Amino acid sequence: MSMSSSWEGDAFDPECPTRVVLDRVGDKWTVLIIGVLDEGPKRFSEIRVAIGGITPKVLTSTLRSLVTDGLVTREVFGEVPPRVEYALTELGRSLQGPVAALRRWAELNVAAISASRDRQADAGTLRSS
Amino acid sequence: MSMSSSWEGDAFDPECPTRVVLDRVGDKWTVLIIGVLDEGPKRFSEIRVAIGGITPKVLTSTLRSLVTDGLVTREVFGEVPPRVEYALTELGRSLQGPVAALRRWAELNVAAISASRDRQADAGTLRSS
DNA sequence: CAGTATCCTTGAGGATACTG
DNA sequence: CAGTATCCTCAAGGATACTG
């Protein structure tokens, strides 16, 4: 079907699958994995150490989802020891911009947010005096 | 401390609070709420209907988090019936760009992703023949 | 190396009903 | 109108150990 790529979703429609896409993209690890793969194809372990704090089980399942969604490819090389490489598809690369912006924003504003949280915590504490 | 706003996080450091920020931003409703509030201050119910599919309890808690993080303000007007308005702070507005890009990406690519998922499902089915 | 296999906890989020 | 109050579930994700 040549028309399939022209359809657009509406994130504000509860029935629209765009919500699901947003959920996947916004999950705990996707942003990081996409970021790592932007450097080029990477092996399972490379991704693992680059990210840090992710267990193999979770990395596997997240990677699987990304492959299912067509954002990442998985290529197995028939070697010993085994070698598997993950790489961004074109669709995955197109997500790179938005996701990098988000990551960047988080890095730039983490201090302001932490400060705000601390302030709120203080306010809560002070209410008792 | 005048230096506090110049500190930058590193999303790839497991110890960095940037991870937490990313989690909050990437949660199921934040992207939508920020989007609605971009149009200007909104009342609780306005946000509710604009988004659709969110229960009052969840909206309340998400809004609270956004206020705590300094992304949104909550203003109560001493009226009857009660009136409460939520609005983006400057920090919240600065998140608008990245978040809109992400929402836009999701809307544009939801079709491609759905197609990829269906294809994978087919492949799984066909394996048994 | 690249995963699997288990077990388990936690809390996000939903359903529903009620209130100042 | 703008929330609270309860109850509930379900699955994401973590800890740990094992394998082709």
mmCIF file of C-alpha atoms (C1' of nucleotides) in Angstrom:
data_model
loop_
_atom_site.group_PDB
_atom_site.id
_atom_site.type_symbol
_atom_site.label_atom_id
_atom_site.label_comp_id
_atom_site.label_asym_id
_atom_site.label_seq_id
_atom_site.Cartn_x
_atom_site.Cartn_y
_atom_site.Cartn_z
ATOM 1 C CA MET A 1 0.000 0.000 0.000
ATOM 2 C CA SER A 2 1.660 3.144 -1.168
ATOM 3 C CA MET A 3 -0.475 5.384 1.000
ATOM 4 C CA SER A 4 0.440 3.908 4.321
ATOM 5 C CA SER A 5 3.234 6.342 5.043
ATOM 6 C CA SER A 6 1.101 9.436 4.554
ATOM 7 C CA TRP A 7 -1.254 8.722 7.445
ATOM 8 C CA GLU A 8 -0.727 10.926 10.453
ATOM 9 C CA GLY A 9 -1.715 10.260 14.012
ATOM 10 C CA ASP A 10 -3.050 12.586 16.667
ATOM 11 C CA ALA A 11 -1.444 12.260 20.071
ATOM 12 C CA PHE A 12 -4.424 13.954 21.686
ATOM 13 C CA ASP A 13 -6.841 11.321 20.502
ATOM 14 C CA PRO A 14 -7.094 8.612 23.153
ATOM 15 C CA GLU A 15 -7.883 6.037 20.480
ATOM 16 C CA CYS A 16 -4.835 6.860 18.390
ATOM 17 C CA PRO A 17 -1.899 4.440 18.482
ATOM 18 C CA THR A 18 0.367 7.448 18.666
ATOM 19 C CA ARG A 19 -0.026 7.110 22.408
ATOM 20 C CA VAL A 20 1.564 3.710 22.268
ATOM 21 C CA VAL A 21 4.446 5.002 20.222
ATOM 22 C CA LEU A 22 4.978 7.794 22.695
ATOM 23 C CA ASP A 23 5.061 5.254 25.496
ATOM 24 C CA ARG A 24 7.666 3.144 23.799
ATOM 25 C CA VAL A 25 9.861 6.081 22.926
ATOM 26 C CA GLY A 26 9.500 7.474 26.394
ATOM 27 C CA ASP A 27 10.488 4.333 28.186
ATOM 28 C CA LYS A 28 13.359 4.220 30.568
ATOM 29 C CA TRP A 29 16.032 2.992 28.180
ATOM 30 C CA THR A 30 15.029 3.754 24.617
ATOM 31 C CA VAL A 31 16.390 7.292 24.629
ATOM 32 C CA LEU A 32 19.739 6.030 25.866
ATOM 33 C CA ILE A 33 19.980 3.111 23.455
ATOM 34 C CA ILE A 34 19.113 5.257 20.467
ATOM 35 C CA GLY A 35 21.788 7.650 21.621
ATOM 36 C CA VAL A 36 24.451 4.965 21.812
ATOM 37 C CA LEU A 37 23.560 3.480 18.446
ATOM 38 C CA ASP A 38 23.894 6.879 16.852
ATOM 39 C CA GLU A 39 27.654 6.349 16.968
ATOM 40 C CA GLY A 40 27.251 3.392 14.660
ATOM 41 C CA PRO A 41 26.503 -0.329 14.935
ATOM 42 C CA LYS A 42 27.208 -1.764 18.346
ATOM 43 C CA ARG A 43 27.393 -5.167 19.906
ATOM 44 C CA PHE A 44 25.223 -6.253 22.802
ATOM 45 C CA SER A 45 27.964 -5.807 25.373
ATOM 46 C CA GLU A 46 29.071 -2.503 23.997
ATOM 47 C CA ILE A 47 25.606 -1.098 24.457
ATOM 48 C CA ARG A 48 25.452 -2.609 27.887
ATOM 49 C CA VAL A 49 28.579 -0.938 29.204
ATOM 50 C CA ALA A 50 27.936 2.320 27.352
ATOM 51 C CA ILE A 51 24.659 2.712 29.161
ATOM 52 C CA GLY A 52 25.478 1.229 32.516
ATOM 53 C CA GLY A 53 22.964 0.077 35.050
ATOM 54 C CA ILE A 54 20.898 -1.962 32.644
ATOM 55 C CA THR A 55 20.588 -5.703 33.174
ATOM 56 C CA PRO A 56 20.980 -8.084 30.232
ATOM 57 C CA LYS A 57 17.391 -9.177 30.482
ATOM 58 C CA VAL A 58 16.062 -5.653 30.219
ATOM 59 C CA LEU A 59 18.487 -4.736 27.459
ATOM 60 C CA THR A 60 17.386 -7.773 25.490
ATOM 61 C CA SER A 61 13.715 -6.980 25.798
ATOM 62 C CA THR A 62 14.129 -3.309 24.982
ATOM 63 C CA LEU A 63 16.249 -4.172 21.971
ATOM 64 C CA ARG A 64 13.612 -6.661 20.845
ATOM 65 C CA SER A 65 10.938 -3.995 21.012
ATOM 66 C CA LEU A 66 13.042 -1.616 19.004
ATOM 67 C CA VAL A 67 13.578 -4.275 16.357
ATOM 68 C CA THR A 68 9.866 -5.070 16.272
ATOM 69 C CA ASP A 69 9.068 -1.409 15.842
ATOM 70 C CA GLY A 70 11.512 -1.150 12.971
ATOM 71 C CA LEU A 71 13.842 1.275 14.685
ATOM 72 C CA VAL A 72 16.795 -1.060 15.026
ATOM 73 C CA THR A 73 18.218 -3.993 13.080
ATOM 74 C CA ARG A 74 19.806 -7.053 14.581
ATOM 75 C CA GLU A 75 22.482 -8.837 12.605
ATOM 76 C CA VAL A 76 23.995 -12.127 13.656
ATOM 77 C CA PHE A 77 27.456 -13.120 12.443
ATOM 78 C CA GLY A 78 28.127 -16.816 12.376
ATOM 79 C CA GLU A 79 31.314 -16.605 14.333
ATOM 80 C CA VAL A 80 32.822 -18.085 17.437
ATOM 81 C CA PRO A 81 32.549 -16.470 19.845
ATOM 82 C CA PRO A 82 29.145 -15.211 18.750
ATOM 83 C CA ARG A 83 28.808 -11.711 17.452
ATOM 84 C CA VAL A 84 25.618 -9.733 17.135
ATOM 85 C CA GLU A 85 25.385 -6.179 15.971
ATOM 86 C CA TYR A 86 22.598 -3.716 16.475
ATOM 87 C CA ALA A 87 22.179 -0.672 14.276
ATOM 88 C CA LEU A 88 19.669 2.063 13.699
ATOM 89 C CA THR A 89 17.362 1.768 10.722
ATOM 90 C CA GLU A 90 16.486 4.848 8.750
ATOM 91 C CA LEU A 91 13.384 5.186 10.886
ATOM 92 C CA GLY A 92 15.547 4.895 13.962
ATOM 93 C CA ARG A 93 17.887 7.570 12.697
ATOM 94 C CA SER A 94 14.950 9.859 12.099
ATOM 95 C CA LEU A 95 14.163 9.572 15.779
ATOM 96 C CA GLN A 96 17.671 10.587 16.675
ATOM 97 C CA GLY A 97 17.036 14.327 16.423
ATOM 98 C CA PRO A 98 14.021 14.534 18.724
ATOM 99 C CA VAL A 99 15.512 12.122 21.193
ATOM 100 C CA ALA A 100 18.867 13.869 21.320
ATOM 101 C CA ALA A 101 17.093 17.166 21.953
ATOM 102 C CA LEU A 102 15.241 15.619 24.840
ATOM 103 C CA ARG A 103 18.376 14.101 26.319
ATOM 104 C CA ARG A 104 20.161 17.403 25.907
ATOM 105 C CA TRP A 105 17.345 19.251 27.608
ATOM 106 C CA ALA A 106 17.451 16.839 30.506
ATOM 107 C CA GLU A 107 21.192 17.276 30.915
ATOM 108 C CA LEU A 108 20.987 21.043 30.756
ATOM 109 C CA ASN A 109 18.089 21.368 33.153
ATOM 110 C CA VAL A 110 18.646 18.606 35.657
ATOM 111 C CA ALA A 111 20.147 21.125 38.069
ATOM 112 C CA ALA A 112 17.163 23.462 37.896
ATOM 113 C CA ILE A 113 14.760 20.601 38.417
ATOM 114 C CA SER A 114 16.681 19.184 41.355
ATOM 115 C CA ALA A 115 16.738 22.632 42.910
ATOM 116 C CA SER A 116 13.005 22.962 42.475
ATOM 117 C CA ARG A 117 12.437 19.618 44.096
ATOM 118 C CA ASP A 118 14.595 20.530 47.055
ATOM 119 C CA ARG A 119 12.743 23.800 47.427
ATOM 120 C CA GLN A 120 9.410 21.986 47.508
ATOM 121 C CA ALA A 121 10.733 19.549 50.048
ATOM 122 C CA ASP A 122 11.843 22.433 52.267
ATOM 123 C CA ALA A 123 8.469 24.097 51.965
ATOM 124 C CA GLY A 124 6.880 20.876 53.079
ATOM 125 C CA THR A 125 9.173 20.606 56.060
ATOM 126 C CA LEU A 126 8.674 24.208 57.087
ATOM 127 C CA ARG A 127 4.925 23.868 57.179
ATOM 128 C CA SER A 128 5.172 22.121 60.507
ATOM 129 C CA SER A 129 6.886 25.018 62.330
ATOM 130 C CA MET B 1 25.045 29.534 44.794
ATOM 131 C CA SER B 2 25.486 31.309 41.490
ATOM 132 C CA MET B 3 27.020 28.309 39.811
ATOM 133 C CA SER B 4 24.101 25.962 40.219
ATOM 134 C CA SER B 5 22.585 26.622 36.813
ATOM 135 C CA SER B 6 25.787 25.943 34.905
ATOM 136 C CA TRP B 7 26.074 22.335 35.987
ATOM 137 C CA GLU B 8 25.350 19.840 33.277
ATOM 138 C CA GLY B 9 24.323 16.237 33.653
ATOM 139 C CA ASP B 10 25.325 13.202 31.664
ATOM 140 C CA ALA B 11 22.485 10.911 30.687
ATOM 141 C CA PHE B 12 24.928 8.069 30.131
ATOM 142 C CA ASP B 13 26.138 8.130 33.697
ATOM 143 C CA PRO B 14 24.011 5.737 35.755
ATOM 144 C CA GLU B 15 24.604 7.863 38.845
ATOM 145 C CA CYS B 16 23.431 11.068 37.210
ATOM 146 C CA PRO B 17 19.997 12.393 38.137
ATOM 147 C CA THR B 18 19.475 13.139 34.475
ATOM 148 C CA ARG B 19 18.084 9.625 34.288
ATOM 149 C CA VAL B 20 15.345 10.584 36.688
ATOM 150 C CA VAL B 21 14.514 13.684 34.698
ATOM 151 C CA LEU B 22 14.310 11.622 31.555
ATOM 152 C CA ASP B 23 11.941 9.247 33.279
ATOM 153 C CA ARG B 24 9.628 12.003 34.366
ATOM 154 C CA VAL B 25 9.592 13.678 30.987
ATOM 155 C CA GLY B 26 9.080 10.371 29.278
ATOM 156 C CA ASP B 27 6.138 9.292 31.332
ATOM 157 C CA LYS B 28 2.819 8.491 29.817
ATOM 158 C CA TRP B 29 1.143 11.882 30.259
ATOM 159 C CA THR B 30 3.771 14.588 30.617
ATOM 160 C CA VAL B 31 4.279 15.062 26.906
ATOM 161 C CA LEU B 32 0.542 15.520 26.412
ATOM 162 C CA ILE B 33 0.054 17.862 29.346
ATOM 163 C CA ILE B 34 2.941 20.069 28.321
ATOM 164 C CA GLY B 35 1.422 20.170 24.871
ATOM 165 C CA VAL B 36 -1.970 21.294 26.137
ATOM 166 C CA LEU B 37 -0.518 23.935 28.424
ATOM 167 C CA ASP B 38 1.408 25.396 25.538
ATOM 168 C CA GLU B 39 -1.843 27.026 24.418
ATOM 169 C CA GLY B 40 -1.931 28.997 27.628
ATOM 170 C CA PRO B 41 -3.100 28.540 31.228
ATOM 171 C CA LYS B 42 -5.720 25.854 31.623
ATOM 172 C CA ARG B 43 -8.054 24.661 34.302
ATOM 173 C CA PHE B 44 -8.031 21.135 35.645
ATOM 174 C CA SER B 45 -11.072 20.047 33.668
ATOM 175 C CA GLU B 46 -9.883 21.672 30.492
ATOM 176 C CA ILE B 47 -6.706 19.651 30.604
ATOM 177 C CA ARG B 48 -8.696 16.580 31.396
ATOM 178 C CA VAL B 49 -10.976 16.750 28.371
ATOM 179 C CA ALA B 50 -8.223 18.003 26.068
ATOM 180 C CA ILE B 51 -6.201 14.895 26.768
ATOM 181 C CA GLY B 52 -8.906 12.335 27.143
ATOM 182 C CA GLY B 53 -8.493 8.972 28.778
ATOM 183 C CA ILE B 54 -6.787 10.281 31.877
ATOM 184 C CA THR B 55 -8.431 9.779 35.254
ATOM 185 C CA PRO B 56 -8.592 12.659 37.731
ATOM 186 C CA LYS B 57 -6.341 10.846 40.138
ATOM 187 C CA VAL B 58 -3.600 10.372 37.594
ATOM 188 C CA LEU B 59 -3.963 13.884 36.268
ATOM 189 C CA THR B 60 -3.635 15.249 39.778
ATOM 190 C CA SER B 61 -0.507 13.291 40.541
ATOM 191 C CA THR B 62 1.146 14.088 37.231
ATOM 192 C CA LEU B 63 0.344 17.752 37.651
ATOM 193 C CA ARG B 64 1.778 17.653 41.160
ATOM 194 C CA SER B 65 5.006 16.195 39.878
ATOM 195 C CA LEU B 66 5.251 18.863 37.228
ATOM 196 C CA VAL B 67 4.742 21.551 39.855
ATOM 197 C CA THR B 68 7.347 19.968 42.113
ATOM 198 C CA ASP B 69 9.805 19.890 39.272
ATOM 199 C CA GLY B 70 9.182 23.541 38.525
ATOM 200 C CA LEU B 71 7.718 22.989 35.078
ATOM 201 C CA VAL B 72 4.209 24.091 35.895
ATOM 202 C CA THR B 73 2.571 26.556 38.258
ATOM 203 C CA ARG B 74 -0.690 26.037 40.081
ATOM 204 C CA GLU B 75 -2.780 29.067 40.902
ATOM 205 C CA VAL B 76 -5.892 28.914 43.031
ATOM 206 C CA PHE B 77 -8.560 31.572 42.700
ATOM 207 C CA GLY B 78 -10.726 32.067 45.769
ATOM 208 C CA GLU B 79 -13.967 31.732 43.915
ATOM 209 C CA VAL B 80 -17.118 29.702 44.074
ATOM 210 C CA PRO B 81 -17.175 27.396 42.284
ATOM 211 C CA PRO B 82 -13.470 26.799 42.764
ATOM 212 C CA ARG B 83 -11.089 27.672 39.991
ATOM 213 C CA VAL B 84 -7.541 26.471 39.600
ATOM 214 C CA GLU B 85 -5.274 27.283 36.736
ATOM 215 C CA TYR B 86 -2.176 25.499 35.606
ATOM 216 C CA ALA B 87 0.422 27.172 33.442
ATOM 217 C CA LEU B 88 3.882 26.454 32.147
ATOM 218 C CA THR B 89 6.807 28.099 33.885
ATOM 219 C CA GLU B 90 9.710 29.348 31.850
ATOM 220 C CA LEU B 91 11.424 26.036 32.458
ATOM 221 C CA GLY B 92 8.310 24.276 31.270
ATOM 222 C CA ARG B 93 8.181 26.360 28.150
ATOM 223 C CA SER B 94 11.790 25.499 27.428
ATOM 224 C CA LEU B 95 10.745 21.864 27.345
ATOM 225 C CA GLN B 96 8.061 22.622 24.822
ATOM 226 C CA GLY B 97 10.337 22.436 21.789
ATOM 227 C CA PRO B 98 11.868 19.004 22.455
ATOM 228 C CA VAL B 99 8.576 17.553 23.563
ATOM 229 C CA ALA B 100 6.654 18.889 20.580
ATOM 230 C CA ALA B 101 9.274 17.422 18.273
ATOM 231 C CA LEU B 102 8.840 14.057 19.912
ATOM 232 C CA ARG B 103 5.061 14.192 19.687
ATOM 233 C CA ARG B 104 5.319 15.257 16.088
ATOM 234 C CA TRP B 105 7.674 12.410 15.311
ATOM 235 C CA ALA B 106 5.287 9.937 16.907
ATOM 236 C CA GLU B 107 2.362 11.255 14.884
ATOM 237 C CA LEU B 108 4.297 11.162 11.635
ATOM 238 C CA ASN B 109 5.724 7.709 12.147
ATOM 239 C CA VAL B 110 3.009 5.817 13.932
ATOM 240 C CA ALA B 111 1.959 4.255 10.631
ATOM 241 C CA ALA B 112 5.440 2.992 9.825
ATOM 242 C CA ILE B 113 5.826 1.541 13.281
ATOM 243 C CA SER B 114 2.463 -0.174 13.229
ATOM 244 C CA ALA B 115 3.327 -1.652 9.851
ATOM 245 C CA SER B 116 6.604 -2.955 11.176
ATOM 246 C CA ARG B 117 4.875 -4.540 14.126
ATOM 247 C CA ASP B 118 2.368 -6.258 11.881
ATOM 248 C CA ARG B 119 5.148 -7.525 9.662
ATOM 249 C CA GLN B 120 6.944 -9.033 12.642
ATOM 250 C CA ALA B 121 3.747 -10.656 13.800
ATOM 251 C CA ASP B 122 3.272 -12.214 10.372
ATOM 252 C CA ALA B 123 6.817 -13.498 10.324
ATOM 253 C CA GLY B 124 6.201 -15.135 13.659
ATOM 254 C CA THR B 125 3.044 -16.783 12.379
ATOM 255 C CA LEU B 126 4.638 -18.017 9.200
ATOM 256 C CA ARG B 127 7.408 -19.791 11.019
ATOM 257 C CA SER B 128 5.094 -22.627 11.831
ATOM 258 C CA SER B 129 4.247 -23.470 8.210
ATOM 259 C "C1'" DC C 1 29.797 -13.313 23.828
ATOM 260 C "C1'" DA C 2 25.090 -12.872 23.903
ATOM 261 C "C1'" DG C 3 21.910 -13.897 25.738
ATOM 262 C "C1'" DT C 4 18.010 -17.159 28.917
ATOM 263 C "C1'" DA C 5 15.677 -18.554 32.957
ATOM 264 C "C1'" DT C 6 13.484 -17.461 37.401
ATOM 265 C "C1'" DC C 7 11.865 -15.066 40.894
ATOM 266 C "C1'" DC C 8 10.309 -10.893 42.964
ATOM 267 C "C1'" DT C 9 9.220 -6.068 44.144
ATOM 268 C "C1'" DT C 10 7.317 -1.799 43.282
ATOM 269 C "C1'" DG C 11 4.587 1.621 41.811
ATOM 270 C "C1'" DA C 12 2.329 3.645 37.721
ATOM 271 C "C1'" DG C 13 -1.859 3.876 36.348
ATOM 272 C "C1'" DG C 14 -6.846 2.455 35.920
ATOM 273 C "C1'" DA C 15 -11.894 1.873 37.891
ATOM 274 C "C1'" DT C 16 -15.068 3.641 40.760
ATOM 275 C "C1'" DA C 17 -17.185 6.393 44.163
ATOM 276 C "C1'" DC C 18 -17.257 10.273 47.162
ATOM 277 C "C1'" DT C 19 -16.565 15.507 48.880
ATOM 278 C "C1'" DG C 20 -15.381 20.636 50.269
ATOM 279 C "C1'" DC D 1 -15.256 22.469 39.890
ATOM 280 C "C1'" DA D 2 -11.362 20.286 41.464
ATOM 281 C "C1'" DG D 3 -10.053 17.273 43.343
ATOM 282 C "C1'" DT D 4 -9.794 12.733 47.335
ATOM 283 C "C1'" DA D 5 -10.232 8.138 48.819
ATOM 284 C "C1'" DT D 6 -9.845 3.148 47.969
ATOM 285 C "C1'" DC D 7 -8.931 -0.751 45.849
ATOM 286 C "C1'" DC D 8 -6.686 -3.374 42.344
ATOM 287 C "C1'" DT D 9 -3.861 -5.204 38.658
ATOM 288 C "C1'" DC D 10 -0.356 -5.807 35.792
ATOM 289 C "C1'" DA D 11 3.796 -5.505 33.795
ATOM 290 C "C1'" DA D 12 8.295 -2.916 33.734
ATOM 291 C "C1'" DG D 13 12.225 -3.611 35.516
ATOM 292 C "C1'" DG D 14 15.743 -5.357 38.970
ATOM 293 C "C1'" DA D 15 18.648 -9.366 41.228
ATOM 294 C "C1'" DT D 16 20.766 -13.417 40.462
ATOM 295 C "C1'" DA D 17 22.292 -17.475 38.251
ATOM 296 C "C1'" DC D 18 22.896 -20.281 34.290
ATOM 297 C "C1'" DT D 19 23.988 -21.673 29.014
ATOM 298 C "C1'" DG D 20 24.737 -22.552 23.707
#
